Short mmCIF file of C-alpha atoms and ligand atoms in Angstrom, two decimals:
data_model
loop_
_atom_site.label_atom_id
_atom_site.label_comp_id
_atom_site.label_asym_id
_atom_site.label_seq_id
_atom_site.Cartn_x
_atom_site.Cartn_y
_atom_site.Cartn_z
CA UNK A 80 -0.09 0.15 -0.07
CA UNK A 81 2.84 2.40 1.07
CA UNK A 82 4.65 1.47 -2.04
CA UNK A 83 1.77 2.31 -4.24
CA UNK A 84 1.37 5.63 -2.51
CA UNK A 85 5.23 6.28 -2.98
CA UNK A 86 4.77 5.54 -6.83
CA UNK A 87 1.89 7.85 -7.15
CA UNK A 88 3.68 10.52 -5.43
CA UNK A 89 6.54 9.83 -7.55
CA UNK A 90 4.43 10.07 -10.58
CA UNK A 91 2.92 13.28 -9.42
CA UNK A 92 5.92 14.98 -8.76
CA UNK A 93 7.93 14.03 -11.66
CA UNK A 94 5.23 13.24 -14.38
CA UNK A 95 2.00 14.37 -14.17
CA UNK A 96 2.32 17.34 -11.85
CA UNK A 97 4.40 19.59 -13.88
CA UNK A 98 1.97 19.15 -16.86
CA UNK A 99 -1.02 20.13 -14.58
CA UNK A 100 0.60 23.20 -13.16
CA UNK A 101 1.72 24.41 -16.67
CA UNK A 102 -1.49 23.91 -18.20
CA UNK A 103 -2.90 27.17 -16.66
CA UNK A 104 -4.59 28.75 -19.54
CA UNK A 105 -8.18 27.88 -19.88
CA UNK A 106 -10.09 29.66 -22.72
CA UNK A 107 -13.69 30.97 -22.06
CA UNK A 108 -16.67 31.41 -24.62
CA UNK A 109 -18.08 34.75 -24.70
CA UNK A 110 -21.42 35.37 -26.46
CA UNK A 111 -21.18 37.32 -29.69
CA UNK A 112 -24.90 37.33 -30.35
CA UNK A 113 -27.85 35.09 -30.35
CA UNK A 114 -26.41 31.53 -30.21
CA UNK A 115 -23.07 32.33 -31.58
CA UNK A 116 -19.97 32.37 -29.32
CA UNK A 117 -16.30 33.27 -29.70
CA UNK A 118 -13.49 31.95 -27.89
CA UNK A 119 -10.54 34.53 -27.60
CA UNK A 120 -6.85 33.51 -26.93
CA UNK A 121 -4.03 35.52 -25.82
CA UNK A 122 -2.21 37.76 -28.25
CA UNK A 123 1.33 36.47 -27.31
CA UNK A 124 2.99 33.48 -28.57
CA UNK A 125 2.10 29.62 -28.21
CA UNK A 126 3.30 28.26 -25.13
CA UNK A 127 2.89 25.08 -23.06
CA UNK A 128 0.35 27.26 -20.66
CA UNK A 129 -1.80 28.03 -23.56
CA UNK A 130 -1.39 24.93 -25.51
CA UNK A 131 -0.97 26.99 -28.74
CA UNK A 132 -4.43 28.60 -28.32
CA UNK A 133 -3.00 32.00 -29.06
CA UNK A 134 -5.78 32.63 -31.46
CA UNK A 135 -9.45 32.92 -31.78
CA UNK A 136 -12.07 30.19 -32.30
CA UNK A 137 -15.82 30.11 -32.06
CA UNK A 138 -19.03 28.08 -32.28
CA UNK A 139 -22.71 28.24 -33.00
CA UNK A 140 -25.09 26.18 -30.86
CA UNK A 141 -28.03 24.77 -32.87
CA UNK A 142 -30.71 22.32 -31.75
CA UNK A 143 -29.15 19.42 -33.34
CA UNK A 144 -25.59 20.27 -31.79
CA UNK A 145 -22.65 22.40 -31.94
CA UNK A 146 -20.80 23.99 -35.10
CA UNK A 147 -17.14 24.52 -34.12
CA UNK A 148 -15.11 26.88 -36.00
CA UNK A 149 -11.33 25.94 -35.83
CA UNK A 150 -10.07 23.01 -33.45
CA UNK A 151 -7.12 24.25 -31.62
CA UNK A 152 -3.43 23.65 -31.97
CA UNK A 153 -3.01 20.15 -30.27
CA UNK A 154 -5.02 17.59 -28.51
CA UNK A 155 -4.81 19.13 -25.20
CA UNK A 156 -5.76 22.52 -26.85
CA UNK A 157 -8.96 20.80 -28.36
CA UNK A 158 -9.80 19.45 -24.95
CA UNK A 159 -9.71 22.92 -23.55
CA UNK A 160 -11.80 24.20 -26.45
CA UNK A 161 -14.48 21.44 -25.62
CA UNK A 162 -14.26 22.39 -21.88
CA UNK A 163 -15.12 26.05 -22.85
CA UNK A 164 -18.07 24.71 -25.11
CA UNK A 165 -19.31 22.60 -22.29
CA UNK A 166 -19.57 25.72 -19.93
CA UNK A 167 -22.22 26.98 -22.22
CA UNK A 168 -24.12 24.01 -23.82
CA UNK A 169 -24.31 19.96 -23.18
CA UNK A 170 -24.72 19.57 -26.91
CA UNK A 171 -22.02 17.63 -28.80
CA UNK A 172 -19.72 19.03 -31.26
CA UNK A 173 -21.29 17.66 -34.52
CA UNK A 174 -19.48 19.75 -36.93
CA UNK A 175 -15.85 21.26 -37.15
CA UNK A 176 -15.09 23.92 -39.74
CA UNK A 177 -11.64 24.91 -40.56
CA UNK A 178 -10.62 28.24 -41.93
CA UNK A 179 -6.92 27.57 -42.25
CA UNK A 180 -4.00 25.32 -42.09
CA UNK A 181 -1.86 26.86 -39.44
CA UNK A 182 -1.49 24.76 -36.20
CA UNK A 183 -4.21 26.69 -34.20
CA UNK A 184 -6.67 26.20 -36.82
CA UNK A 185 -7.20 22.46 -37.17
CA UNK A 186 -4.38 20.00 -35.29
CA UNK A 187 -7.33 19.57 -32.86
CA UNK A 188 -9.32 18.05 -35.71
CA UNK A 189 -8.47 14.58 -34.64
CA UNK A 190 -9.79 15.03 -31.16
CA UNK A 191 -13.18 16.16 -32.35
CA UNK A 192 -13.50 13.52 -35.06
CA UNK A 193 -12.79 10.87 -32.30
CA UNK A 194 -15.88 12.22 -30.43
CA UNK A 195 -18.12 11.64 -33.64
CA UNK A 196 -17.72 15.25 -35.44
CA UNK A 197 -17.66 15.86 -39.16
CA UNK A 198 -14.60 17.87 -40.11
CA UNK A 199 -15.24 20.26 -43.22
CA UNK A 200 -13.00 22.80 -44.99
CA UNK A 201 -12.65 24.14 -48.66
CA UNK A 202 -10.52 21.61 -50.79
CA UNK A 203 -7.82 23.94 -50.92
CA UNK A 204 -7.62 24.36 -47.01
CA UNK A 205 -7.61 20.63 -46.60
CA UNK A 206 -4.78 20.15 -49.16
CA UNK A 207 -2.63 23.05 -47.67
CA UNK A 208 -3.22 21.34 -44.12
CA UNK A 209 -1.81 17.91 -45.63
CA UNK A 210 0.85 19.79 -47.33
CA UNK A 211 2.11 21.86 -44.12
CA UNK A 212 1.34 19.19 -41.38
CA UNK A 213 5.07 18.21 -40.74
CA UNK A 214 6.14 21.71 -40.44
CA UNK A 215 3.33 22.80 -38.26
CA UNK A 216 3.89 19.94 -35.91
CA UNK A 217 7.58 20.65 -35.88
CA UNK A 218 7.24 24.26 -35.08
CA UNK A 219 4.47 23.64 -32.57
CA UNK A 220 6.47 21.39 -30.63
CA UNK A 221 9.23 23.83 -30.12
CA UNK A 222 6.59 26.04 -28.05
CA UNK A 223 4.56 23.49 -26.15
CA UNK A 224 7.12 20.64 -25.72
CA UNK A 225 5.81 17.25 -24.51
CA UNK A 226 2.21 18.80 -24.29
CA UNK A 227 2.04 18.19 -27.97
CA UNK A 228 1.45 14.61 -26.88
CA UNK A 229 -1.47 12.51 -28.43
CA UNK A 230 -1.76 15.04 -31.43
CA UNK A 231 -2.25 13.51 -34.59
CA UNK A 232 -2.76 15.99 -37.78
CA UNK A 233 -6.02 15.21 -39.29
CA UNK A 234 -6.60 17.32 -42.55
CA UNK A 235 -10.46 18.08 -42.93
CA UNK A 236 -11.88 14.68 -44.52
CA UNK A 237 -14.86 16.39 -46.00
CA UNK A 238 -14.04 18.91 -48.61
CA UNK A 239 -15.99 21.35 -50.40
CA UNK A 240 -15.39 22.38 -54.21
CA UNK A 241 -15.29 26.17 -55.36
CA UNK A 242 -14.04 29.32 -54.13
CA UNK A 243 -16.95 29.76 -52.02
CA UNK A 244 -19.42 27.28 -50.44
CA UNK A 245 -22.54 27.38 -48.57
CA UNK A 246 -23.44 24.93 -45.92
CA UNK A 247 -26.66 24.49 -43.99
CA UNK A 248 -26.00 22.86 -40.69
CA UNK A 249 -28.38 22.54 -37.88
CA UNK A 250 -30.73 25.18 -39.19
CA UNK A 251 -27.71 27.76 -39.59
CA UNK A 252 -26.26 29.20 -42.80
CA UNK A 253 -22.69 29.35 -43.10
CA UNK A 254 -20.59 30.48 -46.13
CA UNK A 255 -17.03 29.80 -46.60
CA UNK A 256 -14.99 31.80 -48.90
CA UNK A 257 -11.18 31.87 -49.54
CA UNK A 258 -9.20 34.59 -48.46
CA UNK A 259 -5.51 33.26 -49.19
CA UNK A 260 -4.04 35.97 -47.07
CA UNK A 261 -1.95 34.52 -43.90
CA UNK A 262 -1.60 31.05 -45.51
CA UNK A 263 -2.68 29.76 -48.93
CA UNK A 264 -6.02 28.13 -48.50
CA UNK A 265 -7.14 30.44 -45.62
CA UNK A 266 -11.09 31.12 -45.75
CA UNK A 267 -13.57 32.88 -43.69
CA UNK A 268 -16.96 31.81 -42.53
CA UNK A 269 -19.87 34.33 -42.77
CA UNK A 270 -23.07 33.75 -40.94
CA UNK A 271 -25.36 36.00 -43.03
CA UNK A 272 -28.48 35.60 -40.38
CA UNK A 273 -26.30 36.86 -37.67
CA UNK A 274 -24.01 39.43 -39.82
CA UNK A 275 -21.12 37.54 -37.94
CA UNK A 276 -17.62 37.07 -39.79
CA UNK A 277 -15.38 34.51 -38.40
CA UNK A 278 -12.41 35.89 -40.42
CA UNK A 279 -9.66 33.13 -39.84
CA UNK A 280 -6.32 34.77 -40.03
CA UNK A 281 -7.37 37.58 -42.27
CA UNK A 282 -8.19 40.02 -39.58
CA UNK A 283 -6.09 40.68 -36.66
CA UNK A 284 -7.00 43.49 -33.89
CA UNK A 285 -5.13 44.41 -30.93
CA UNK A 286 -1.92 43.11 -32.38
CA UNK A 287 -0.14 43.59 -35.59
CA UNK A 288 -0.92 41.03 -38.43
CA UNK A 289 2.20 38.96 -39.49
CA UNK A 290 3.14 38.51 -43.10
CA UNK A 291 4.79 35.12 -43.52
CA UNK A 292 6.73 34.02 -46.40
CA UNK A 293 3.87 32.22 -47.86
CA UNK A 294 1.30 34.88 -47.07
CA UNK A 295 -0.08 37.18 -49.79
CA UNK A 296 -0.48 40.93 -49.09
CA UNK A 297 -2.37 41.20 -52.55
CA UNK A 298 -4.76 38.53 -51.39
CA UNK A 299 -5.20 40.16 -48.03
CA UNK A 300 -5.98 43.24 -49.34
CA UNK A 301 -8.60 41.82 -51.89
CA UNK A 302 -10.31 39.66 -49.26
CA UNK A 303 -10.51 42.52 -46.77
CA UNK A 304 -12.03 44.75 -49.19
CA UNK A 305 -14.68 41.77 -49.80
CA UNK A 306 -15.22 41.31 -46.30
CA UNK A 307 -15.84 45.21 -45.75
CA UNK A 308 -18.51 44.96 -48.52
CA UNK A 309 -20.46 42.63 -46.48
CA UNK A 310 -20.66 45.05 -43.81
CA UNK A 311 -20.59 42.57 -40.75
CA UNK A 312 -22.16 43.58 -37.47
CA UNK A 313 -19.54 41.61 -35.43
CA UNK A 314 -16.28 40.30 -36.49
CA UNK A 315 -14.38 37.47 -34.75
CA UNK A 316 -10.99 38.17 -35.86
CA UNK A 317 -8.31 35.44 -36.29
CA UNK A 318 -6.31 37.14 -33.25
CA UNK A 319 -7.57 39.88 -30.91
CA UNK A 320 -10.83 40.78 -29.49
CA UNK A 321 -14.27 40.42 -31.13
CA UNK A 322 -14.54 43.93 -32.86
CA UNK A 323 -16.69 45.81 -35.33
CA UNK A 324 -15.82 46.62 -38.94
CA UNK A 325 -14.43 50.06 -37.96
CA UNK A 326 -11.67 48.42 -35.73
CA UNK A 327 -11.05 45.76 -38.16
CA UNK A 328 -10.72 48.51 -40.98
CA UNK A 329 -8.22 50.80 -38.73
CA UNK A 330 -5.99 47.71 -37.71
CA UNK A 331 -6.03 45.19 -40.50
CA UNK A 332 -7.72 46.77 -43.77
CA UNK A 333 -5.80 50.04 -43.49
CA UNK A 334 -2.52 48.09 -42.94
CA UNK A 335 -3.13 45.82 -46.07
CA UNK A 336 -3.83 49.19 -48.04
CA UNK A 337 -0.55 50.69 -46.51
CA UNK A 338 1.55 47.54 -47.53
CA UNK A 339 0.04 47.34 -51.02
CA UNK A 340 -0.20 50.87 -51.61
CA UNK A 341 3.02 52.35 -50.34
CA UNK A 342 5.38 49.37 -50.14
CA UNK A 343 4.01 47.77 -53.01
CA UNK A 344 4.27 50.96 -55.16
CA UNK A 345 7.85 51.53 -54.25
CA UNK A 346 8.74 47.90 -55.16
CA UNK A 347 6.99 48.28 -58.51
CA UNK A 348 8.83 51.55 -59.27
CA UNK A 349 11.99 49.76 -58.24
CA UNK A 350 12.93 52.13 -55.56
CA UNK A 351 15.60 50.63 -53.17
CA UNK A 352 14.08 48.34 -50.43
CA UNK A 353 16.21 49.47 -47.30
CA UNK A 354 15.35 52.93 -48.01
CA UNK A 355 11.56 52.24 -48.43
CA UNK A 356 11.62 50.27 -45.17
CA UNK A 357 13.24 53.13 -43.47
CA UNK A 358 10.63 55.67 -44.66
CA UNK A 359 7.89 53.67 -43.24
CA UNK A 360 9.63 52.38 -40.06
CA UNK A 361 7.35 54.58 -37.47
CA UNK A 362 3.64 54.52 -38.36
CA UNK A 363 1.55 56.34 -35.91
CA UNK A 364 -1.46 54.54 -37.21
CA UNK A 365 -0.12 51.23 -36.38
CA UNK A 366 2.63 51.48 -33.92
CA UNK A 367 0.37 50.99 -30.64
CA UNK A 368 -0.46 47.45 -31.77
CA UNK A 369 1.07 44.56 -30.00
CA UNK A 370 4.32 43.07 -31.81
CA UNK A 371 4.43 46.16 -33.94
CA UNK A 372 8.37 46.20 -33.09
CA UNK A 373 8.89 42.64 -34.10
CA UNK A 374 6.90 42.38 -37.20
CA UNK A 375 6.34 45.51 -38.85
CA UNK A 376 9.80 45.68 -40.95
CA UNK A 377 9.54 42.11 -41.81
CA UNK A 378 6.06 42.55 -42.97
CA UNK A 379 7.32 45.36 -45.12
CA UNK A 380 10.05 43.50 -46.34
CA UNK A 381 7.72 40.58 -47.57
CA UNK A 382 5.32 42.83 -49.05
CA UNK A 383 8.17 44.44 -51.06
CA UNK A 384 9.39 41.06 -52.52
CA UNK A 385 5.78 39.98 -53.27
CA UNK A 386 5.22 43.34 -55.64
CA UNK A 387 8.66 43.43 -56.83
CA UNK A 388 8.30 40.04 -58.44
CA UNK A 389 4.99 40.93 -60.27
ZN1 ZN B 148 -3.13 32.42 -36.73
#
């Protein structure tokens, strides 16, 4: 008996306990409107504490089950999302829609599929998930360490053809449309009845958006203009607090317009890149956003390269 307690104590101290104390961040659901909820993650980097949930997710409660938008970055992250949903409804997650192929959009798919959910995405989103799976797992492991355990990449098994597709699930209408901004194959989910936009990684507020080597400023600008034309009442951005169109315009739309307009124009005119980046290093419209210091110059650099090669 004593031996068994000693063993349990040993396991607690050296095995399970460190996991439990490091698993501090538990996301909560917040009401957006009607039966539509957002789960807003922290603005900083992925960590063992937040299980890679440094992004936003959302769900719609219907009489026949829950529609979840994006599944979290890992199995443990998906469990935290499931706990946030369970705080609102006893309904099971019946459908998972993925808006992208970055880790926090889909590496929790396998967990929800194992509970019986159908996982759905536009075809190019699922193809990009398959293509980037290895790379996403590797980089996630660097941030969450052993807490990646149990995570199995599952690209969305049900794919939808076309550049835009409309689904009717549990009496709700959802339209998925490609944005191709942050990652190729990224999409938004628009709920016309509620006028709510789940933008995926097209819209960032409170923090500066990131332009990655595989991002497209041109696509981001085009997609943001299309989003604005829909006049959403509420936007659940990819990162940052739930917002209105005016804030999304100031913190994402205007930034894409700046990158395409000023930096893109300089690149097309074959002006020197360094002088261009220096000229626009300090922008009062955006410098209050988190991560500005780390990202702004690299963002301009990538925008310049994209427009230079056109
Ligand atoms: Zn993201």
